[in-house]
């Protein structure tokens, strides 16, 4: 195709198996990864462990917590369990919580839907005069004042 790259970005957050899906697509196969909660829980544990090795356990586990909602989206884990996972303090506590999940749940049907904001795009606002001369590399003088905090 001549494509120099593909932006995956936030799409892989909470679903790192997206890279497995990309390999399938690039090899012309249609199958996609649909991990059961058991595999998701294993990936969650490994993710937290690796962050702990890199940042120290306390900071790594704290950083891991922001991914919990992405990992558990669509699975029937209950609000109390989600809250516990989102407030987990160390790997031992994470192990205890993950052991309490019903790990045989298949990949949830709705988990492939849109993620993040889906209410529509935001209106783009450009400073006055921004498009007056497309060849000019200098932004209008008021642009800096309006959009950088002065």
mmCIF file of C-alpha atoms in Angstrom:
data_model
loop_
_atom_site.group_PDB
_atom_site.id
_atom_site.type_symbol
_atom_site.label_atom_id
_atom_site.label_comp_id
_atom_site.label_asym_id
_atom_site.label_seq_id
_atom_site.Cartn_x
_atom_site.Cartn_y
_atom_site.Cartn_z
ATOM 1 C CA UNK A 1 0.000 0.000 0.000
ATOM 2 C CA UNK A 2 2.974 2.319 0.439
ATOM 3 C CA UNK A 3 1.861 3.085 3.978
ATOM 4 C CA UNK A 4 4.766 4.196 6.181
ATOM 5 C CA UNK A 5 3.019 3.499 9.458
ATOM 6 C CA UNK A 6 -0.181 2.943 11.327
ATOM 7 C CA UNK A 7 -1.276 4.847 14.403
ATOM 8 C CA UNK A 8 -2.670 2.491 17.010
ATOM 9 C CA UNK A 9 -2.479 4.819 20.002
ATOM 10 C CA UNK A 10 -5.151 4.620 22.637
ATOM 11 C CA UNK A 11 -6.902 1.743 20.896
ATOM 12 C CA UNK A 12 -4.521 -0.732 22.511
ATOM 13 C CA UNK A 13 -5.069 0.549 26.057
ATOM 14 C CA UNK A 14 -6.691 -2.233 28.030
ATOM 15 C CA UNK A 15 -6.546 -4.570 25.061
ATOM 16 C CA UNK A 16 -2.935 -5.240 24.097
ATOM 17 C CA UNK A 17 -4.096 -8.222 22.013
ATOM 18 C CA UNK A 18 -4.948 -5.577 19.414
ATOM 19 C CA UNK A 19 -1.386 -6.089 18.168
ATOM 20 C CA UNK A 20 -2.219 -9.776 17.556
ATOM 21 C CA UNK A 21 -5.236 -8.586 15.557
ATOM 22 C CA UNK A 22 -3.042 -6.241 13.521
ATOM 23 C CA UNK A 23 -0.670 -9.087 12.643
ATOM 24 C CA UNK A 24 -3.679 -11.095 11.437
ATOM 25 C CA UNK A 25 -4.915 -8.215 9.301
ATOM 26 C CA UNK A 26 -1.474 -7.599 7.772
ATOM 27 C CA UNK A 27 -1.227 -11.318 6.969
ATOM 28 C CA UNK A 28 -4.654 -11.266 5.301
ATOM 29 C CA UNK A 29 -6.473 -13.241 8.003
ATOM 30 C CA UNK A 30 -9.825 -12.159 9.413
ATOM 31 C CA UNK A 31 -9.658 -13.752 12.878
ATOM 32 C CA UNK A 32 -9.460 -11.461 15.867
ATOM 33 C CA UNK A 33 -8.473 -12.095 19.466
ATOM 34 C CA UNK A 34 -11.417 -12.490 21.810
ATOM 35 C CA UNK A 35 -9.834 -13.382 25.152
ATOM 36 C CA UNK A 36 -11.941 -14.742 27.980
ATOM 37 C CA UNK A 37 -11.685 -12.963 31.319
ATOM 38 C CA UNK A 38 -9.057 -15.510 32.444
ATOM 39 C CA UNK A 39 -6.595 -14.254 29.795
ATOM 40 C CA UNK A 40 -7.540 -10.629 30.441
ATOM 41 C CA UNK A 41 -6.873 -11.090 34.172
ATOM 42 C CA UNK A 42 -3.509 -12.679 33.387
ATOM 43 C CA UNK A 43 -2.584 -9.732 31.158
ATOM 44 C CA UNK A 44 -3.739 -7.292 33.850
ATOM 45 C CA UNK A 45 -1.501 -8.995 36.411
ATOM 46 C CA UNK A 46 1.498 -8.980 34.055
ATOM 47 C CA UNK A 47 0.885 -5.334 33.171
ATOM 48 C CA UNK A 48 0.869 -4.329 36.844
ATOM 49 C CA UNK A 49 3.940 -6.475 37.519
ATOM 50 C CA UNK A 50 5.933 -4.900 34.671
ATOM 51 C CA UNK A 51 4.967 -1.395 35.766
ATOM 52 C CA UNK A 52 6.101 -2.333 39.272
ATOM 53 C CA UNK A 53 9.462 -3.528 37.985
ATOM 54 C CA UNK A 54 9.917 -0.311 36.046
ATOM 55 C CA UNK A 55 8.577 2.274 38.526
ATOM 56 C CA UNK A 56 8.630 0.459 41.835
ATOM 57 C CA UNK A 57 5.644 -1.562 43.018
ATOM 58 C CA UNK A 58 3.684 1.205 44.733
ATOM 59 C CA UNK A 59 3.963 3.675 41.875
ATOM 60 C CA UNK A 60 3.551 0.985 39.213
ATOM 61 C CA UNK A 61 0.372 -0.410 40.763
ATOM 62 C CA UNK A 62 -0.977 3.116 41.193
ATOM 63 C CA UNK A 63 -0.299 3.792 37.505
ATOM 64 C CA UNK A 64 -1.891 0.469 36.539
ATOM 65 C CA UNK A 65 -5.204 1.420 38.162
ATOM 66 C CA UNK A 66 -6.108 3.813 35.344
ATOM 67 C CA UNK A 67 -6.253 0.846 32.951
ATOM 68 C CA UNK A 68 -8.721 -1.235 34.983
ATOM 69 C CA UNK A 69 -11.874 0.169 33.354
ATOM 70 C CA UNK A 70 -10.502 -0.559 29.871
ATOM 71 C CA UNK A 71 -9.543 -4.125 30.777
ATOM 72 C CA UNK A 72 -12.859 -4.942 32.445
ATOM 73 C CA UNK A 73 -15.169 -3.177 29.977
ATOM 74 C CA UNK A 74 -18.150 -5.361 29.188
ATOM 75 C CA UNK A 75 -17.256 -8.152 31.599
ATOM 76 C CA UNK A 76 -19.613 -8.908 34.456
ATOM 77 C CA UNK A 77 -17.360 -8.043 37.390
ATOM 78 C CA UNK A 78 -19.653 -5.896 39.514
ATOM 79 C CA UNK A 79 -19.225 -2.370 40.793
ATOM 80 C CA UNK A 80 -17.623 -3.419 44.080
ATOM 81 C CA UNK A 81 -14.929 -5.430 42.275
ATOM 82 C CA UNK A 82 -14.325 -2.610 39.781
ATOM 83 C CA UNK A 83 -13.940 -0.175 42.651
ATOM 84 C CA UNK A 84 -11.536 -2.532 44.428
ATOM 85 C CA UNK A 85 -9.434 -3.010 41.301
ATOM 86 C CA UNK A 86 -9.398 0.745 40.682
ATOM 87 C CA UNK A 87 -8.096 1.332 44.220
ATOM 88 C CA UNK A 88 -5.657 -1.606 44.434
ATOM 89 C CA UNK A 89 -2.541 -0.822 46.480
ATOM 90 C CA UNK A 90 -0.072 -3.620 45.724
ATOM 91 C CA UNK A 91 0.407 -6.798 43.717
ATOM 92 C CA UNK A 92 -0.711 -9.085 46.545
ATOM 93 C CA UNK A 93 -4.016 -7.217 46.792
ATOM 94 C CA UNK A 94 -4.368 -7.364 43.009
ATOM 95 C CA UNK A 95 -3.835 -11.139 43.137
ATOM 96 C CA UNK A 96 -6.557 -11.474 45.777
ATOM 97 C CA UNK A 97 -9.002 -9.401 43.749
ATOM 98 C CA UNK A 98 -8.284 -11.188 40.471
ATOM 99 C CA UNK A 99 -8.800 -14.535 42.225
ATOM 100 C CA UNK A 100 -12.336 -13.376 43.065
ATOM 101 C CA UNK A 101 -13.340 -12.905 39.417
ATOM 102 C CA UNK A 102 -15.470 -15.398 37.496
ATOM 103 C CA UNK A 103 -12.682 -16.091 35.014
ATOM 104 C CA UNK A 104 -14.632 -18.316 32.614
ATOM 105 C CA UNK A 105 -16.561 -15.391 31.136
ATOM 106 C CA UNK A 106 -16.169 -15.185 27.355
ATOM 107 C CA UNK A 107 -15.271 -11.982 25.556
ATOM 108 C CA UNK A 108 -18.267 -9.633 25.982
ATOM 109 C CA UNK A 109 -20.232 -8.818 22.848
ATOM 110 C CA UNK A 110 -20.256 -5.048 23.485
ATOM 111 C CA UNK A 111 -16.547 -4.750 24.249
ATOM 112 C CA UNK A 112 -15.638 -4.012 20.631
ATOM 113 C CA UNK A 113 -17.762 -0.884 20.428
ATOM 114 C CA UNK A 114 -16.529 2.686 20.402
ATOM 115 C CA UNK A 115 -14.257 3.775 23.221
ATOM 116 C CA UNK A 116 -13.809 7.174 24.748
ATOM 117 C CA UNK A 117 -15.922 10.134 23.729
ATOM 118 C CA UNK A 118 -18.583 9.230 21.214
ATOM 119 C CA UNK A 119 -20.821 12.292 21.424
ATOM 120 C CA UNK A 120 -19.418 13.702 18.205
ATOM 121 C CA UNK A 121 -16.553 15.873 17.160
ATOM 122 C CA UNK A 122 -15.576 19.178 18.612
ATOM 123 C CA UNK A 123 -15.827 22.379 16.628
ATOM 124 C CA UNK A 124 -12.427 23.581 15.460
ATOM 125 C CA UNK A 125 -11.837 27.262 16.167
ATOM 126 C CA UNK A 126 -8.986 29.087 14.451
ATOM 127 C CA UNK A 127 -7.738 32.574 15.314
ATOM 128 C CA UNK A 128 -8.894 35.421 13.073
ATOM 129 C CA UNK A 129 -6.728 35.609 9.971
ATOM 130 C CA UNK A 130 -5.251 32.110 10.397
ATOM 131 C CA UNK A 131 -6.273 31.013 6.887
ATOM 132 C CA UNK A 132 -5.821 34.380 5.125
ATOM 133 C CA UNK A 133 -2.488 33.366 3.577
ATOM 134 C CA UNK A 134 -1.890 29.596 3.429
ATOM 135 C CA UNK A 135 1.730 30.192 2.307
ATOM 136 C CA UNK A 136 2.611 32.322 5.345
ATOM 137 C CA UNK A 137 4.536 30.373 8.018
ATOM 138 C CA UNK A 138 4.051 33.061 10.674
ATOM 139 C CA UNK A 139 0.870 32.697 12.728
ATOM 140 C CA UNK A 140 -1.278 35.786 13.263
ATOM 141 C CA UNK A 141 -0.044 37.789 16.264
ATOM 142 C CA UNK A 142 -3.249 37.372 18.261
ATOM 143 C CA UNK A 143 -3.082 33.576 17.979
ATOM 144 C CA UNK A 144 -0.418 33.349 20.676
ATOM 145 C CA UNK A 145 -2.364 35.527 23.092
ATOM 146 C CA UNK A 146 -5.649 33.685 22.612
ATOM 147 C CA UNK A 147 -4.415 30.122 22.939
ATOM 148 C CA UNK A 148 -1.274 29.867 25.056
ATOM 149 C CA UNK A 149 -2.310 31.547 28.258
ATOM 150 C CA UNK A 150 -0.786 34.890 27.254
#
